[in-house]
Amino acid sequence: MTTDRDLHAHLIGQQGSRADLNTPVLVLDADALDRNIAAMAALTADKGVALRPHAKTHKSVEIAKRQIGAGAVGICCAKIGEAEALSDGGVTGILITSPVAAPRAIDRLAALASRTEGLMAVVDHPGVATRIDAALAAASARLDVIIDIDPGIARTGVASADAAVALARIIAAAPNLAYRGVQFYCGSQQHIESFADRRAAIVERTAYLQTVIAALTDAGFAPAIVTGSGTGTHRIDLELGVFTELQAGSYVFMDKQYLDCDLTGAGGESPFAVSLSVDARVVSANHDGLVTIDAGYKSLSTDGGVAVVQRGAPETAFFAFMGDEHAALIAPGIGAELAPGDPVSLTVPHCDPTVNLYDSYHVVAGDTLTDIWPVSARGRAR
């Protein structure tokens, strides 16, 4: 099978070679990426809060190592497969943020704990904690665990302070588990567009988190780690001062969902640059007000709205999916402005699932391809 490197390695270092990439293609601006990484690292360091960014956004060994090199204490992974892929690439300090419950996955977790420095995982059920402890014993391994707390969306996490205390007691009694703290990720609040509304929602949820922390502390289980937050709430959470570490992930790329949010409360431009794009080409231009491009459902996530034009076409052009392989850009006179073969760059609707559609990042400096990085954990969600 022809790979991205087969297609494009000869373009690395050639001036203007971005224009010669086969499309659709995932493109990463390395300078913007590094600025974003440095900006979040500086914000958290200024507040004395650790940063453990979420790698479910990028699924990349190279990006994870850049984040750790800039001061992150490690990274987060959503599932055991992501953690295996990044660990195999030399990444340490991994926290698995979704409960690992399937029998085979628990065996894999125990095996990973035996070979990975600084591995942690969340738990939210006494029976699962007991099964993980048994698997660790069989693997002659130990594991630091974090109690996942439901922030109110009923997806994962213990449902009450009493349940958190009960689970902490079971973890404390397990010879191969070590209790480290709690996780509290308010996912449904991250994309509230108004800063004031988002802050009000997080203040209310943080008050609940504090009641759980108080109950754990009173029972002798004061959490050393309080982990959570995201790109949408990072400034609010830093201000409130309850988290000891932040899990923000999408800040490295930015997408339409986060660009629609006021992240700072000051309005204006985002504090993070758009570093990720999908490059496409016009494949048909037979109508004055519409052109068809080669990036459809198979090239862009569909859960975060639609893509927006970054360059190559009018920024006001309306994007509309037209099938698996195609989308339309609609604007007055666009069919006369663009011709088949013309390149168009798009800001993606939701970066995480869009990245998962691709095998590689095509890293650019300006308009020159400088490297090709694998999406190391693509398809490794299990």
Short mmCIF file of C-alpha atoms in Angstrom, two decimals:
data_model
loop_
_atom_site.label_atom_id
_atom_site.label_comp_id
_atom_site.label_asym_id
_atom_site.label_seq_id
_atom_site.Cartn_x
_atom_site.Cartn_y
_atom_site.Cartn_z
CA MET A 1 0.00 0.00 0.00
CA THR A 2 1.30 3.44 -0.92
CA THR A 3 1.97 5.54 2.18
CA ASP A 4 2.08 9.30 2.69
CA ARG A 5 5.84 9.07 2.90
CA ASP A 6 5.94 7.20 -0.41
CA LEU A 7 3.88 9.96 -2.02
CA HIS A 8 5.52 12.98 -0.48
CA ALA A 9 8.98 12.31 0.99
CA HIS A 10 10.63 13.69 -2.14
CA LEU A 11 8.93 17.05 -1.48
CA ILE A 12 10.55 17.58 1.93
CA GLY A 13 12.67 20.71 1.87
CA GLN A 14 11.52 21.88 -1.56
CA GLN A 15 10.42 25.51 -1.51
CA GLY A 16 6.66 25.80 -2.03
CA SER A 17 6.16 22.04 -1.94
CA ARG A 18 2.93 22.28 0.09
CA ALA A 19 1.19 23.11 -3.18
CA ASP A 20 2.27 19.73 -4.61
CA LEU A 21 0.78 17.55 -1.88
CA ASN A 22 -1.84 15.03 -2.89
CA THR A 23 -5.16 16.02 -1.38
CA PRO A 24 -7.02 15.78 0.87
CA VAL A 25 -4.12 15.94 3.31
CA LEU A 26 -3.62 16.84 6.98
CA VAL A 27 -1.24 19.79 7.28
CA LEU A 28 0.48 21.05 10.43
CA ASP A 29 2.19 24.44 10.77
CA ALA A 30 5.14 23.65 13.04
CA ASP A 31 5.79 27.25 14.08
CA ALA A 32 2.18 27.80 15.14
CA LEU A 33 2.17 24.45 16.94
CA ASP A 34 5.27 25.36 18.94
CA ARG A 35 3.88 28.78 19.83
CA ASN A 36 0.71 27.18 21.15
CA ILE A 37 2.66 24.63 23.17
CA ALA A 38 4.81 27.39 24.68
CA ALA A 39 1.84 29.62 25.45
CA MET A 40 -0.06 26.99 27.45
CA ALA A 41 3.12 25.90 29.22
CA ALA A 42 3.77 29.50 30.28
CA LEU A 43 0.19 30.03 31.50
CA THR A 44 0.21 26.95 33.72
CA ALA A 45 3.74 27.51 35.00
CA ASP A 46 2.84 31.07 35.99
CA LYS A 47 0.07 29.69 38.21
CA GLY A 48 2.19 26.87 39.61
CA VAL A 49 -0.09 24.26 38.05
CA ALA A 50 1.17 21.19 36.22
CA LEU A 51 0.22 20.50 32.60
CA ARG A 52 -0.62 17.00 31.40
CA PRO A 53 -2.10 17.72 27.94
CA HIS A 54 -4.50 15.30 26.33
CA ALA A 55 -2.99 13.32 23.47
CA LYS A 56 -6.39 12.13 22.21
CA THR A 57 -6.22 15.40 20.27
CA HIS A 58 -3.07 14.63 18.33
CA LYS A 59 -2.27 10.90 18.87
CA SER A 60 1.35 11.77 18.10
CA VAL A 61 4.62 10.76 19.74
CA GLU A 62 6.37 13.77 18.21
CA ILE A 63 3.86 16.28 19.55
CA ALA A 64 3.74 14.64 22.98
CA LYS A 65 7.51 14.87 23.25
CA ARG A 66 7.38 18.55 22.25
CA GLN A 67 4.84 19.18 25.02
CA ILE A 68 6.93 17.36 27.62
CA GLY A 69 10.02 19.17 26.40
CA ALA A 70 8.23 22.46 27.04
CA GLY A 71 7.50 21.48 30.64
CA ALA A 72 4.47 19.15 30.67
CA VAL A 73 4.65 16.47 33.39
CA GLY A 74 3.31 13.87 30.98
CA ILE A 75 0.32 13.38 28.73
CA CYS A 76 -3.21 11.99 28.86
CA CYS A 77 -4.61 9.22 26.67
CA ALA A 78 -8.26 8.34 26.25
CA LYS A 79 -7.84 4.59 25.89
CA ILE A 80 -5.36 1.79 26.47
CA GLY A 81 -4.48 1.57 22.76
CA GLU A 82 -3.38 5.20 22.63
CA ALA A 83 -1.29 4.70 25.76
CA GLU A 84 0.41 1.63 24.29
CA ALA A 85 1.28 3.46 21.07
CA LEU A 86 2.72 6.50 22.82
CA SER A 87 4.56 4.45 25.42
CA ASP A 88 6.13 2.37 22.65
CA GLY A 89 7.34 5.68 21.21
CA GLY A 90 9.13 6.58 24.44
CA VAL A 91 6.53 8.85 26.04
CA THR A 92 6.28 8.66 29.84
CA GLY A 93 3.97 10.12 32.48
CA ILE A 94 0.81 8.80 30.80
CA LEU A 95 -2.62 9.07 32.45
CA ILE A 96 -5.40 6.98 30.89
CA THR A 97 -8.49 9.13 31.42
CA SER A 98 -11.26 6.63 30.56
CA PRO A 99 -11.97 3.60 32.76
CA VAL A 100 -10.29 0.40 31.59
CA ALA A 101 -12.85 -2.32 32.28
CA ALA A 102 -12.85 -5.07 29.63
CA PRO A 103 -10.96 -8.18 30.78
CA ARG A 104 -8.48 -8.15 27.90
CA ALA A 105 -7.95 -4.40 28.28
CA ILE A 106 -7.20 -4.88 31.99
CA ASP A 107 -4.55 -7.45 31.11
CA ARG A 108 -3.04 -4.99 28.65
CA LEU A 109 -3.10 -2.27 31.32
CA ALA A 110 -1.21 -4.51 33.73
CA ALA A 111 1.37 -5.35 31.05
CA LEU A 112 1.78 -1.68 30.22
CA ALA A 113 2.24 -0.81 33.90
CA SER A 114 5.11 -3.29 34.08
CA ARG A 115 7.05 -1.50 31.32
CA THR A 116 6.00 2.17 31.37
CA GLU A 117 7.40 4.81 33.70
CA GLY A 118 4.84 6.96 35.49
CA LEU A 119 1.71 5.27 34.16
CA MET A 120 -1.60 6.16 35.85
CA ALA A 121 -5.20 5.19 35.11
CA VAL A 122 -8.62 6.27 36.33
CA VAL A 123 -11.08 3.99 38.06
CA ASP A 124 -14.73 4.59 38.91
CA HIS A 125 -15.99 1.19 40.11
CA PRO A 126 -14.96 -1.03 43.04
CA GLY A 127 -15.21 -4.26 41.03
CA VAL A 128 -12.98 -2.91 38.29
CA ALA A 129 -10.41 -1.71 40.84
CA THR A 130 -10.32 -5.23 42.29
CA ARG A 131 -9.89 -6.83 38.86
CA ILE A 132 -7.08 -4.44 37.95
CA ASP A 133 -5.34 -5.23 41.24
CA ALA A 134 -5.49 -8.96 40.47
CA ALA A 135 -4.11 -8.46 36.95
CA LEU A 136 -1.27 -6.34 38.32
CA ALA A 137 -0.41 -9.09 40.79
CA ALA A 138 -0.19 -11.60 37.93
CA ALA A 139 2.09 -9.21 36.03
CA SER A 140 4.21 -8.36 39.10
CA ALA A 141 3.36 -4.69 38.58
CA ARG A 142 1.90 -1.77 40.49
CA LEU A 143 -0.23 1.11 39.24
CA ASP A 144 -1.09 4.60 40.45
CA VAL A 145 -4.81 5.26 40.11
CA ILE A 146 -7.03 8.32 40.01
CA ILE A 147 -10.69 8.28 41.03
CA ASP A 148 -12.83 9.56 38.17
CA ILE A 149 -15.67 11.82 39.37
CA ASP A 150 -18.81 12.30 37.30
CA PRO A 151 -19.15 16.05 36.59
CA GLY A 152 -22.85 15.64 35.90
CA ILE A 153 -23.00 14.12 32.43
CA ALA A 154 -23.45 10.50 33.60
CA ARG A 155 -20.77 9.21 31.21
CA THR A 156 -18.08 7.95 33.56
CA GLY A 157 -17.08 8.63 37.14
CA VAL A 158 -18.37 7.97 40.65
CA ALA A 159 -21.74 9.61 41.21
CA SER A 160 -21.29 10.99 44.74
CA ALA A 161 -18.80 11.97 47.41
CA ASP A 162 -19.74 8.87 49.40
CA ALA A 163 -19.00 6.67 46.39
CA ALA A 164 -15.61 8.36 45.99
CA VAL A 165 -14.71 7.65 49.63
CA ALA A 166 -15.86 4.04 49.36
CA LEU A 167 -13.75 3.53 46.24
CA ALA A 168 -10.73 5.17 47.89
CA ARG A 169 -10.96 2.66 50.73
CA ILE A 170 -10.97 -0.26 48.29
CA ILE A 171 -7.96 1.17 46.44
CA ALA A 172 -6.10 1.69 49.72
CA ALA A 173 -6.67 -1.96 50.62
CA ALA A 174 -5.44 -3.23 47.23
CA PRO A 175 -1.76 -4.21 47.46
CA ASN A 176 -0.93 -3.35 43.86
CA LEU A 177 -2.81 -0.05 43.56
CA ALA A 178 -1.76 3.36 44.85
CA TYR A 179 -4.36 6.11 45.25
CA ARG A 180 -3.10 9.43 43.84
CA GLY A 181 -6.10 11.71 43.51
CA VAL A 182 -9.17 12.59 41.48
CA GLN A 183 -10.17 13.48 37.93
CA PHE A 184 -12.98 15.90 37.09
CA TYR A 185 -13.45 16.73 33.42
CA CYS A 186 -16.35 19.01 32.54
CA GLY A 187 -16.58 18.11 28.87
CA SER A 188 -20.03 19.55 28.22
CA GLN A 189 -18.93 23.00 29.42
CA GLN A 190 -15.85 23.31 27.20
CA HIS A 191 -17.68 24.71 24.15
CA ILE A 192 -20.06 27.18 25.79
CA GLU A 193 -19.31 30.15 23.55
CA SER A 194 -19.87 32.95 26.07
CA PHE A 195 -17.02 33.27 28.56
CA ALA A 196 -19.34 34.54 31.27
CA ASP A 197 -21.77 31.65 30.81
CA ARG A 198 -18.93 29.15 30.69
CA ARG A 199 -17.39 30.59 33.85
CA ALA A 200 -20.69 30.46 35.72
CA ALA A 201 -21.14 26.82 34.77
CA ILE A 202 -17.62 25.90 35.86
CA VAL A 203 -17.89 27.80 39.15
CA GLU A 204 -20.99 25.74 40.00
CA ARG A 205 -19.33 22.44 39.03
CA THR A 206 -16.12 23.34 40.89
CA ALA A 207 -18.13 23.91 44.06
CA TYR A 208 -19.40 20.34 43.74
CA LEU A 209 -15.86 19.06 43.14
CA GLN A 210 -14.76 20.77 46.34
CA THR A 211 -17.40 18.88 48.34
CA VAL A 212 -16.00 15.59 47.02
CA ILE A 213 -12.43 16.65 47.82
CA ALA A 214 -13.55 17.66 51.34
CA ALA A 215 -15.20 14.28 51.91
CA LEU A 216 -12.10 12.42 50.73
CA THR A 217 -9.88 14.60 52.90
CA ASP A 218 -12.04 14.06 55.98
CA ALA A 219 -11.78 10.30 55.38
CA GLY A 220 -8.00 10.46 55.17
CA PHE A 221 -7.76 10.44 51.38
CA ALA A 222 -6.78 14.01 50.53
CA PRO A 223 -5.99 13.93 46.79
CA ALA A 224 -2.42 14.78 45.86
CA ILE A 225 -3.52 15.20 42.24
CA VAL A 226 -6.67 17.00 41.09
CA THR A 227 -6.67 16.69 37.31
CA GLY A 228 -9.06 17.88 34.63
CA SER A 229 -9.94 21.02 32.67
CA GLY A 230 -9.70 21.60 28.93
CA THR A 231 -8.95 24.21 26.30
CA GLY A 232 -12.33 25.87 26.78
CA THR A 233 -12.05 26.31 30.55
CA HIS A 234 -8.31 26.41 31.20
CA ARG A 235 -8.20 30.09 32.19
CA ILE A 236 -11.24 29.79 34.42
CA ASP A 237 -9.83 26.70 36.11
CA LEU A 238 -6.46 28.37 36.64
CA GLU A 239 -8.24 31.32 38.24
CA LEU A 240 -10.30 29.11 40.56
CA GLY A 241 -7.17 27.31 41.71
CA VAL A 242 -8.57 23.86 42.53
CA PHE A 243 -6.82 21.74 39.90
CA THR A 244 -3.22 20.73 40.46
CA GLU A 245 -2.86 19.86 36.77
CA LEU A 246 -4.68 20.64 33.53
CA GLN A 247 -5.55 18.24 30.71
CA ALA A 248 -6.15 20.76 27.90
CA GLY A 249 -5.53 19.26 24.47
CA SER A 250 -7.04 21.10 21.50
CA TYR A 251 -5.05 24.29 22.14
CA VAL A 252 -2.18 22.81 20.12
CA PHE A 253 -4.28 22.87 16.93
CA MET A 254 -7.46 24.92 17.45
CA ASP A 255 -10.60 24.16 15.48
CA LYS A 256 -13.85 25.88 14.58
CA GLN A 257 -15.54 24.78 17.80
CA TYR A 258 -12.95 26.54 19.94
CA LEU A 259 -12.53 29.48 17.59
CA ASP A 260 -16.24 30.16 18.16
CA CYS A 261 -15.58 30.46 21.92
CA ASP A 262 -14.33 33.50 23.80
CA LEU A 263 -11.48 31.74 25.63
CA THR A 264 -10.20 34.73 27.59
CA GLY A 265 -13.22 36.83 28.49
CA ALA A 266 -11.76 39.75 26.56
CA GLY A 267 -13.26 38.93 23.18
CA GLY A 268 -11.14 39.39 20.09
CA GLU A 269 -8.82 36.81 18.59
CA SER A 270 -8.04 33.46 20.12
CA PRO A 271 -4.91 33.32 22.31
CA PHE A 272 -3.86 30.25 20.31
CA ALA A 273 -3.10 30.10 16.61
CA VAL A 274 -4.67 27.71 14.11
CA SER A 275 -1.88 25.25 13.38
CA LEU A 276 -3.91 22.43 11.79
CA SER A 277 -5.63 22.38 8.45
CA VAL A 278 -6.93 20.03 5.83
CA ASP A 279 -5.70 20.96 2.38
CA ALA A 280 -8.06 20.12 -0.47
CA ARG A 281 -8.42 20.95 -4.16
CA VAL A 282 -11.18 22.13 -6.39
CA VAL A 283 -12.28 19.19 -8.55
CA SER A 284 -15.24 20.79 -10.33
CA ALA A 285 -16.20 24.40 -11.08
CA ASN A 286 -19.12 24.36 -13.49
CA HIS A 287 -21.43 26.73 -11.61
CA ASP A 288 -20.88 30.42 -10.93
CA GLY A 289 -21.78 30.24 -7.25
CA LEU A 290 -20.36 26.85 -6.32
CA VAL A 291 -17.22 24.78 -6.60
CA THR A 292 -16.70 21.19 -5.49
CA ILE A 293 -13.63 20.17 -3.47
CA ASP A 294 -12.19 16.72 -2.74
CA ALA A 295 -12.74 16.71 1.04
CA GLY A 296 -16.00 15.22 2.28
CA TYR A 297 -17.19 13.03 5.15
CA LYS A 298 -14.10 10.82 4.94
CA SER A 299 -11.78 13.80 5.32
CA LEU A 300 -13.36 15.94 8.06
CA SER A 301 -15.20 15.26 11.29
CA THR A 302 -18.90 15.98 11.16
CA ASP A 303 -19.70 16.32 14.89
CA GLY A 304 -18.55 19.92 15.24
CA GLY A 305 -20.39 21.69 12.47
CA VAL A 306 -18.65 22.37 9.18
CA ALA A 307 -15.19 23.42 8.10
CA VAL A 308 -14.34 27.02 7.28
CA VAL A 309 -12.05 28.37 4.58
CA GLN A 310 -8.61 29.26 5.83
CA ARG A 311 -7.12 30.30 2.51
CA GLY A 312 -7.43 29.74 -1.23
CA ALA A 313 -11.09 30.77 -1.47
CA PRO A 314 -13.24 33.57 -0.04
CA GLU A 315 -13.32 33.21 3.76
CA THR A 316 -17.05 33.91 3.62
CA ALA A 317 -17.69 30.90 1.38
CA PHE A 318 -20.22 28.50 2.90
CA PHE A 319 -19.02 24.92 3.30
CA ALA A 320 -21.49 22.08 2.68
CA PHE A 321 -20.77 18.35 2.73
CA MET A 322 -21.73 16.68 -0.56
CA GLY A 323 -20.84 13.06 0.20
CA ASP A 324 -18.02 10.81 1.27
CA GLU A 325 -15.39 12.42 -0.97
CA HIS A 326 -16.76 15.86 -1.76
CA ALA A 327 -17.93 19.15 -0.32
CA ALA A 328 -19.12 22.39 -1.85
CA LEU A 329 -17.86 25.91 -1.29
CA ILE A 330 -20.68 28.31 -2.03
CA ALA A 331 -20.23 32.03 -2.61
CA PRO A 332 -21.19 34.57 -5.30
CA GLY A 333 -18.89 34.24 -8.30
CA ILE A 334 -16.69 31.55 -6.75
CA GLY A 335 -17.06 29.34 -9.82
CA ALA A 336 -15.44 32.03 -11.93
CA GLU A 337 -12.63 32.67 -9.41
CA LEU A 338 -11.49 29.08 -8.91
CA ALA A 339 -10.63 26.33 -11.37
CA PRO A 340 -10.19 22.57 -11.03
CA GLY A 341 -6.86 21.85 -9.37
CA ASP A 342 -6.78 25.06 -7.30
CA PRO A 343 -5.78 24.44 -3.65
CA VAL A 344 -7.96 25.35 -0.69
CA SER A 345 -7.03 25.11 3.01
CA LEU A 346 -9.71 24.44 5.62
CA THR A 347 -9.90 24.94 9.37
CA VAL A 348 -11.43 21.74 10.70
CA PRO A 349 -14.70 21.59 12.68
CA HIS A 350 -13.39 19.30 15.47
CA CYS A 351 -9.71 18.49 15.51
CA ASP A 352 -9.62 15.21 17.48
CA PRO A 353 -11.82 13.02 15.23
CA THR A 354 -10.47 14.71 12.09
CA VAL A 355 -6.91 13.73 13.00
CA ASN A 356 -8.08 10.16 13.50
CA LEU A 357 -9.01 10.02 9.78
CA TYR A 358 -5.38 10.43 8.67
CA ASP A 359 -2.18 8.42 8.84
CA SER A 360 0.23 11.36 8.83
CA TYR A 361 0.82 15.01 9.58
CA HIS A 362 2.43 16.92 6.74
CA VAL A 363 4.54 19.40 8.66
CA VAL A 364 5.15 22.73 6.95
CA ALA A 365 7.10 25.91 7.48
CA GLY A 366 5.25 28.49 5.45
CA ASP A 367 4.57 26.78 2.14
CA THR A 368 7.41 24.26 2.36
CA LEU A 369 6.99 20.67 3.52
CA THR A 370 9.61 20.02 6.21
CA ASP A 371 8.67 16.61 7.59
CA ILE A 372 6.03 13.88 7.74
CA TRP A 373 4.99 12.66 11.20
CA PRO A 374 2.89 9.57 11.77
CA VAL A 375 -0.39 9.81 13.64
CA SER A 376 1.10 7.25 15.98
CA ALA A 377 -2.07 6.15 17.78
CA ARG A 378 -4.48 6.34 14.83
CA GLY A 379 -7.01 3.58 15.13
CA ARG A 380 -5.62 2.64 18.55
CA ALA A 381 -8.65 3.62 20.61
CA ARG A 382 -9.32 0.10 21.85
#
